[in-house]
Amino acid sequence: MDAPDPSILGVVLAGGLARRMGGGDKTLLPLKGRPMLSILMERLAPQVSALAISANGDPARFAGAAPGVAVLADPLPGFPGPLAGILAGMDHAASLGMGWVLSVPGDTPLIPPDLASRLRGAAAPVACAASAGRVHPPVALLPVSLRGDLRDSVVAGEGKVSRWMGRHGCAVVEWAGDPFLNANTPEELAALERALG
């Protein structure tokens, strides 16, 4: 495993409404007897120098699963989507003097240990992950220098991560298998449980 990059803030995107899971915080659902968020944070922490959770509502709900981790509210009201969560992460990274944000959805606890290093090695300012024949735009490394452009896009109503990233020449980095398997349904949550062994 590579050493953590001191210029990268890891941001877990946990602000979704989880409608297909019946609502609530998917990241707090148990996997192997622990909150999914705890497993994800353990895998992400060695790759970055600081962590944050992008979510709306009461930050205290994450205290048990991620003690001491900053919980960031979306900069705009009304659940504007993952781009707003990435923007909140960029704003926080800028306040810490960091140059990059590594974003990961909160329901992807299988992220690989080389995620940050491989995305950082891509020959483009923006890089996102792909696996199993699918591109995963929210699993991305983005320079904080793009936050002004991202803010303008979010304020203008842009909701598609892939469309915004595409405007910036996003490099796609492929992984074998499906380390970005996520849980949008109870069946997918069961598949994650099996994948964790």
PDB file of C-alpha atoms in Angstrom:
ATOM      1  CA  MET A   1       0.000   0.000   0.000  1.00  0.00           C
ATOM      2  CA  ASP A   2       1.245   3.488  -0.843  1.00  0.00           C
ATOM      3  CA  ALA A   3       1.763   6.151   1.811  1.00  0.00           C
ATOM      4  CA  PRO A   4      -1.082   8.647   2.177  1.00  0.00           C
ATOM      5  CA  ASP A   5      -0.824  11.706  -0.035  1.00  0.00           C
ATOM      6  CA  PRO A   6      -0.589  14.815   2.170  1.00  0.00           C
ATOM      7  CA  SER A   7      -2.447  16.952  -0.349  1.00  0.00           C
ATOM      8  CA  ILE A   8      -5.596  14.786  -0.632  1.00  0.00           C
ATOM      9  CA  LEU A   9      -8.783  15.097   1.424  1.00  0.00           C
ATOM     10  CA  GLY A  10     -10.911  11.956   1.321  1.00  0.00           C
ATOM     11  CA  VAL A  11     -14.615  12.857   1.114  1.00  0.00           C
ATOM     12  CA  VAL A  12     -17.323  10.263   1.686  1.00  0.00           C
ATOM     13  CA  LEU A  13     -20.515  11.252  -0.141  1.00  0.00           C
ATOM     14  CA  ALA A  14     -23.292  10.363   2.307  1.00  0.00           C
ATOM     15  CA  GLY A  15     -25.946  12.953   1.528  1.00  0.00           C
ATOM     16  CA  GLY A  16     -28.278  10.845  -0.616  1.00  0.00           C
ATOM     17  CA  LEU A  17     -31.873  10.086   0.263  1.00  0.00           C
ATOM     18  CA  ALA A  18     -31.561   6.264  -0.123  1.00  0.00           C
ATOM     19  CA  ARG A  19     -35.082   5.955  -1.549  1.00  0.00           C
ATOM     20  CA  ARG A  20     -34.493   2.437  -2.937  1.00  0.00           C
ATOM     21  CA  MET A  21     -33.350   1.331   0.532  1.00  0.00           C
ATOM     22  CA  GLY A  22     -36.424   2.777   2.242  1.00  0.00           C
ATOM     23  CA  GLY A  23     -34.784   6.076   3.239  1.00  0.00           C
ATOM     24  CA  GLY A  24     -32.330   6.894   5.999  1.00  0.00           C
ATOM     25  CA  ASP A  25     -28.557   6.725   6.037  1.00  0.00           C
ATOM     26  CA  LYS A  26     -27.297   3.798   3.960  1.00  0.00           C
ATOM     27  CA  THR A  27     -23.806   4.364   5.275  1.00  0.00           C
ATOM     28  CA  LEU A  28     -24.933   3.446   8.782  1.00  0.00           C
ATOM     29  CA  LEU A  29     -26.449   0.107   7.758  1.00  0.00           C
ATOM     30  CA  PRO A  30     -24.599  -2.839   9.280  1.00  0.00           C
ATOM     31  CA  LEU A  31     -22.150  -4.962   7.310  1.00  0.00           C
ATOM     32  CA  LYS A  32     -20.469  -7.765   9.212  1.00  0.00           C
ATOM     33  CA  GLY A  33     -21.855  -6.240  12.414  1.00  0.00           C
ATOM     34  CA  ARG A  34     -20.390  -2.767  11.801  1.00  0.00           C
ATOM     35  CA  PRO A  35     -21.653   0.375  10.059  1.00  0.00           C
ATOM     36  CA  MET A  36     -20.790   0.345   6.361  1.00  0.00           C
ATOM     37  CA  LEU A  37     -19.232   3.790   6.864  1.00  0.00           C
ATOM     38  CA  SER A  38     -16.706   2.420   9.372  1.00  0.00           C
ATOM     39  CA  ILE A  39     -15.480  -0.182   6.888  1.00  0.00           C
ATOM     40  CA  LEU A  40     -15.204   2.391   4.095  1.00  0.00           C
ATOM     41  CA  MET A  41     -13.329   4.874   6.303  1.00  0.00           C
ATOM     42  CA  GLU A  42     -10.820   2.193   7.323  1.00  0.00           C
ATOM     43  CA  ARG A  43     -10.053   1.550   3.652  1.00  0.00           C
ATOM     44  CA  LEU A  44      -9.923   5.212   2.690  1.00  0.00           C
ATOM     45  CA  ALA A  45      -7.942   6.627   5.643  1.00  0.00           C
ATOM     46  CA  PRO A  46      -4.522   5.140   4.732  1.00  0.00           C
ATOM     47  CA  GLN A  47      -4.727   6.723   1.262  1.00  0.00           C
ATOM     48  CA  VAL A  48      -5.375  10.348   2.260  1.00  0.00           C
ATOM     49  CA  SER A  49      -4.194  12.760   4.917  1.00  0.00           C
ATOM     50  CA  ALA A  50      -7.635  13.792   6.216  1.00  0.00           C
ATOM     51  CA  LEU A  51     -11.225  12.585   5.981  1.00  0.00           C
ATOM     52  CA  ALA A  52     -14.618  14.284   5.797  1.00  0.00           C
ATOM     53  CA  ILE A  53     -18.204  13.156   5.326  1.00  0.00           C
ATOM     54  CA  SER A  54     -20.474  15.159   3.047  1.00  0.00           C
ATOM     55  CA  ALA A  55     -24.020  14.834   4.373  1.00  0.00           C
ATOM     56  CA  ASN A  56     -27.039  16.852   5.349  1.00  0.00           C
ATOM     57  CA  GLY A  57     -28.855  16.807   8.660  1.00  0.00           C
ATOM     58  CA  ASP A  58     -27.536  16.187  12.146  1.00  0.00           C
ATOM     59  CA  PRO A  59     -23.791  15.428  12.057  1.00  0.00           C
ATOM     60  CA  ALA A  60     -24.030  13.654  15.431  1.00  0.00           C
ATOM     61  CA  ARG A  61     -25.541  10.613  13.722  1.00  0.00           C
ATOM     62  CA  PHE A  62     -22.085   9.749  12.350  1.00  0.00           C
ATOM     63  CA  ALA A  63     -20.237  10.063  15.679  1.00  0.00           C
ATOM     64  CA  GLY A  64     -20.185   6.336  16.417  1.00  0.00           C
ATOM     65  CA  ALA A  65     -19.137   5.249  12.933  1.00  0.00           C
ATOM     66  CA  ALA A  66     -16.612   8.030  12.275  1.00  0.00           C
ATOM     67  CA  PRO A  67     -15.551   9.729  15.508  1.00  0.00           C
ATOM     68  CA  GLY A  68     -13.750  13.021  15.046  1.00  0.00           C
ATOM     69  CA  VAL A  69     -14.358  13.194  11.291  1.00  0.00           C
ATOM     70  CA  ALA A  70     -15.683  16.509   9.932  1.00  0.00           C
ATOM     71  CA  VAL A  71     -19.265  16.306   8.643  1.00  0.00           C
ATOM     72  CA  LEU A  72     -19.914  18.828   5.874  1.00  0.00           C
ATOM     73  CA  ALA A  73     -23.337  20.178   4.919  1.00  0.00           C
ATOM     74  CA  ASP A  74     -24.175  20.735   1.263  1.00  0.00           C
ATOM     75  CA  PRO A  75     -23.519  24.362   0.307  1.00  0.00           C
ATOM     76  CA  LEU A  76     -26.998  24.606  -1.267  1.00  0.00           C
ATOM     77  CA  PRO A  77     -30.416  23.583   0.122  1.00  0.00           C
ATOM     78  CA  GLY A  78     -32.724  20.912  -1.229  1.00  0.00           C
ATOM     79  CA  PHE A  79     -30.458  17.858  -1.680  1.00  0.00           C
ATOM     80  CA  PRO A  80     -28.772  19.119  -4.872  1.00  0.00           C
ATOM     81  CA  GLY A  81     -26.883  15.847  -5.373  1.00  0.00           C
ATOM     82  CA  PRO A  82     -23.344  14.490  -5.327  1.00  0.00           C
ATOM     83  CA  LEU A  83     -21.786  17.474  -7.108  1.00  0.00           C
ATOM     84  CA  ALA A  84     -22.808  19.650  -4.154  1.00  0.00           C
ATOM     85  CA  GLY A  85     -21.202  17.117  -1.820  1.00  0.00           C
ATOM     86  CA  ILE A  86     -17.994  17.233  -3.845  1.00  0.00           C
ATOM     87  CA  LEU A  87     -18.136  21.036  -3.712  1.00  0.00           C
ATOM     88  CA  ALA A  88     -18.492  20.932   0.087  1.00  0.00           C
ATOM     89  CA  GLY A  89     -15.413  18.706   0.136  1.00  0.00           C
ATOM     90  CA  MET A  90     -13.464  21.088  -2.107  1.00  0.00           C
ATOM     91  CA  ASP A  91     -14.361  24.030   0.131  1.00  0.00           C
ATOM     92  CA  HIS A  92     -13.198  22.095   3.204  1.00  0.00           C
ATOM     93  CA  ALA A  93     -10.002  20.962   1.467  1.00  0.00           C
ATOM     94  CA  ALA A  94      -9.237  24.569   0.497  1.00  0.00           C
ATOM     95  CA  SER A  95      -9.703  25.655   4.117  1.00  0.00           C
ATOM     96  CA  LEU A  96      -7.116  23.018   5.106  1.00  0.00           C
ATOM     97  CA  GLY A  97      -4.674  24.075   2.382  1.00  0.00           C
ATOM     98  CA  MET A  98      -5.112  20.814   0.467  1.00  0.00           C
ATOM     99  CA  GLY A  99      -5.047  20.634  -3.322  1.00  0.00           C
ATOM    100  CA  TRP A 100      -7.139  17.537  -4.073  1.00  0.00           C
ATOM    101  CA  VAL A 101     -10.385  15.789  -3.130  1.00  0.00           C
ATOM    102  CA  LEU A 102     -10.841  12.042  -3.448  1.00  0.00           C
ATOM    103  CA  SER A 103     -14.599  11.464  -3.450  1.00  0.00           C
ATOM    104  CA  VAL A 104     -16.225   8.098  -2.816  1.00  0.00           C
ATOM    105  CA  PRO A 105     -19.894   7.228  -2.333  1.00  0.00           C
ATOM    106  CA  GLY A 106     -20.705   6.158   1.202  1.00  0.00           C
ATOM    107  CA  ASP A 107     -22.066   2.806   0.064  1.00  0.00           C
ATOM    108  CA  THR A 108     -18.846   1.553  -1.595  1.00  0.00           C
ATOM    109  CA  PRO A 109     -16.995  -0.172   1.268  1.00  0.00           C
ATOM    110  CA  LEU A 110     -14.837  -2.365  -1.000  1.00  0.00           C
ATOM    111  CA  ILE A 111     -12.665   0.435  -2.426  1.00  0.00           C
ATOM    112  CA  PRO A 112      -9.175  -0.775  -3.365  1.00  0.00           C
ATOM    113  CA  PRO A 113      -6.062   0.186  -1.388  1.00  0.00           C
ATOM    114  CA  ASP A 114      -4.488   1.784  -4.480  1.00  0.00           C
ATOM    115  CA  LEU A 115      -7.440   4.029  -5.346  1.00  0.00           C
ATOM    116  CA  ALA A 116      -5.781   7.370  -4.560  1.00  0.00           C
ATOM    117  CA  SER A 117      -2.405   6.500  -6.061  1.00  0.00           C
ATOM    118  CA  ARG A 118      -3.798   5.149  -9.333  1.00  0.00           C
ATOM    119  CA  LEU A 119      -6.174   8.068  -9.826  1.00  0.00           C
ATOM    120  CA  ARG A 120      -3.361  10.502  -9.001  1.00  0.00           C
ATOM    121  CA  GLY A 121      -1.210   8.760 -11.623  1.00  0.00           C
ATOM    122  CA  ALA A 122      -3.749   9.377 -14.405  1.00  0.00           C
ATOM    123  CA  ALA A 123      -2.634  11.792 -17.103  1.00  0.00           C
ATOM    124  CA  ALA A 124      -5.465  14.286 -16.563  1.00  0.00           C
ATOM    125  CA  PRO A 125      -6.486  16.869 -13.990  1.00  0.00           C
ATOM    126  CA  VAL A 126      -9.668  14.911 -13.205  1.00  0.00           C
ATOM    127  CA  ALA A 127      -9.744  11.122 -12.915  1.00  0.00           C
ATOM    128  CA  CYS A 128     -12.502   8.670 -12.065  1.00  0.00           C
ATOM    129  CA  ALA A 129     -12.711   4.939 -11.523  1.00  0.00           C
ATOM    130  CA  ALA A 130     -14.203   2.200 -13.683  1.00  0.00           C
ATOM    131  CA  SER A 131     -14.815  -1.502 -13.128  1.00  0.00           C
ATOM    132  CA  ALA A 132     -16.981  -4.315 -14.420  1.00  0.00           C
ATOM    133  CA  GLY A 133     -17.660  -2.412 -17.650  1.00  0.00           C
ATOM    134  CA  ARG A 134     -19.007   0.685 -15.854  1.00  0.00           C
ATOM    135  CA  VAL A 135     -17.563   4.114 -15.147  1.00  0.00           C
ATOM    136  CA  HIS A 136     -18.090   5.382 -11.579  1.00  0.00           C
ATOM    137  CA  PRO A 137     -17.921   9.212 -11.805  1.00  0.00           C
ATOM    138  CA  PRO A 138     -18.479   9.834  -8.053  1.00  0.00           C
ATOM    139  CA  VAL A 139     -15.322   7.779  -7.347  1.00  0.00           C
ATOM    140  CA  ALA A 140     -12.945  10.499  -8.425  1.00  0.00           C
ATOM    141  CA  LEU A 141      -9.856  12.552  -7.740  1.00  0.00           C
ATOM    142  CA  LEU A 142     -10.442  16.235  -8.417  1.00  0.00           C
ATOM    143  CA  PRO A 143      -8.269  19.327  -8.023  1.00  0.00           C
ATOM    144  CA  VAL A 144      -9.566  21.931  -5.597  1.00  0.00           C
ATOM    145  CA  SER A 145      -8.654  24.532  -8.240  1.00  0.00           C
ATOM    146  CA  LEU A 146     -11.888  23.585 -10.064  1.00  0.00           C
ATOM    147  CA  ARG A 147     -14.163  24.541  -7.164  1.00  0.00           C
ATOM    148  CA  GLY A 148     -15.165  27.918  -8.662  1.00  0.00           C
ATOM    149  CA  ASP A 149     -16.283  26.217 -11.862  1.00  0.00           C
ATOM    150  CA  LEU A 150     -18.033  23.481  -9.880  1.00  0.00           C
ATOM    151  CA  ARG A 151     -19.839  26.048  -7.704  1.00  0.00           C
ATOM    152  CA  ASP A 152     -21.077  27.876 -10.825  1.00  0.00           C
ATOM    153  CA  SER A 153     -22.280  24.574 -12.298  1.00  0.00           C
ATOM    154  CA  VAL A 154     -24.095  23.464  -9.136  1.00  0.00           C
ATOM    155  CA  VAL A 155     -25.762  26.879  -8.742  1.00  0.00           C
ATOM    156  CA  ALA A 156     -26.848  26.648 -12.411  1.00  0.00           C
ATOM    157  CA  GLY A 157     -28.538  23.304 -11.672  1.00  0.00           C
ATOM    158  CA  GLU A 158     -25.994  20.845 -13.062  1.00  0.00           C
ATOM    159  CA  GLY A 159     -26.718  17.492 -11.466  1.00  0.00           C
ATOM    160  CA  LYS A 160     -24.704  15.003 -13.511  1.00  0.00           C
ATOM    161  CA  VAL A 161     -21.256  14.255 -12.155  1.00  0.00           C
ATOM    162  CA  SER A 162     -20.202  12.653 -15.446  1.00  0.00           C
ATOM    163  CA  ARG A 163     -21.243  15.663 -17.538  1.00  0.00           C
ATOM    164  CA  TRP A 164     -19.384  18.145 -15.318  1.00  0.00           C
ATOM    165  CA  MET A 165     -16.281  15.953 -15.174  1.00  0.00           C
ATOM    166  CA  GLY A 166     -16.371  15.367 -18.925  1.00  0.00           C
ATOM    167  CA  ARG A 167     -15.973  19.086 -19.504  1.00  0.00           C
ATOM    168  CA  HIS A 168     -12.634  18.877 -17.700  1.00  0.00           C
ATOM    169  CA  GLY A 169     -11.101  15.979 -19.630  1.00  0.00           C
ATOM    170  CA  CYS A 170     -11.734  13.213 -17.141  1.00  0.00           C
ATOM    171  CA  ALA A 171      -9.364  10.236 -17.345  1.00  0.00           C
ATOM    172  CA  VAL A 172     -10.955   6.862 -16.609  1.00  0.00           C
ATOM    173  CA  VAL A 173      -8.860   4.379 -14.614  1.00  0.00           C
ATOM    174  CA  GLU A 174      -9.970   0.721 -14.797  1.00  0.00           C
ATOM    175  CA  TRP A 175      -9.900  -1.834 -11.962  1.00  0.00           C
ATOM    176  CA  ALA A 176     -10.388  -5.587 -12.274  1.00  0.00           C
ATOM    177  CA  GLY A 177     -13.376  -7.132 -10.554  1.00  0.00           C
ATOM    178  CA  ASP A 178     -15.906  -4.790  -8.977  1.00  0.00           C
ATOM    179  CA  PRO A 179     -14.318  -2.977  -6.011  1.00  0.00           C
ATOM    180  CA  PHE A 180     -16.908  -0.203  -6.384  1.00  0.00           C
ATOM    181  CA  LEU A 181     -19.904  -2.450  -5.796  1.00  0.00           C
ATOM    182  CA  ASN A 182     -22.479  -0.381  -3.950  1.00  0.00           C
ATOM    183  CA  ALA A 183     -25.743  -0.868  -2.103  1.00  0.00           C
ATOM    184  CA  ASN A 184     -28.815   0.758  -3.621  1.00  0.00           C
ATOM    185  CA  THR A 185     -31.168  -2.109  -2.744  1.00  0.00           C
ATOM    186  CA  PRO A 186     -31.398  -4.679   0.060  1.00  0.00           C
ATOM    187  CA  GLU A 187     -30.200  -7.306  -2.439  1.00  0.00           C
ATOM    188  CA  GLU A 188     -27.073  -5.285  -3.231  1.00  0.00           C
ATOM    189  CA  LEU A 189     -26.452  -4.837   0.493  1.00  0.00           C
ATOM    190  CA  ALA A 190     -26.561  -8.628   0.853  1.00  0.00           C
ATOM    191  CA  ALA A 191     -24.078  -8.935  -2.046  1.00  0.00           C
ATOM    192  CA  LEU A 192     -21.707  -6.551  -0.250  1.00  0.00           C
ATOM    193  CA  GLU A 193     -22.025  -8.642   2.906  1.00  0.00           C
ATOM    194  CA  ARG A 194     -21.014 -11.733   0.907  1.00  0.00           C
ATOM    195  CA  ALA A 195     -18.139  -9.897  -0.800  1.00  0.00           C
ATOM    196  CA  LEU A 196     -16.692  -8.916   2.577  1.00  0.00           C
ATOM    197  CA  GLY A 197     -16.462 -12.617   3.398  1.00  0.00           C
TER     198      GLY A 197
END
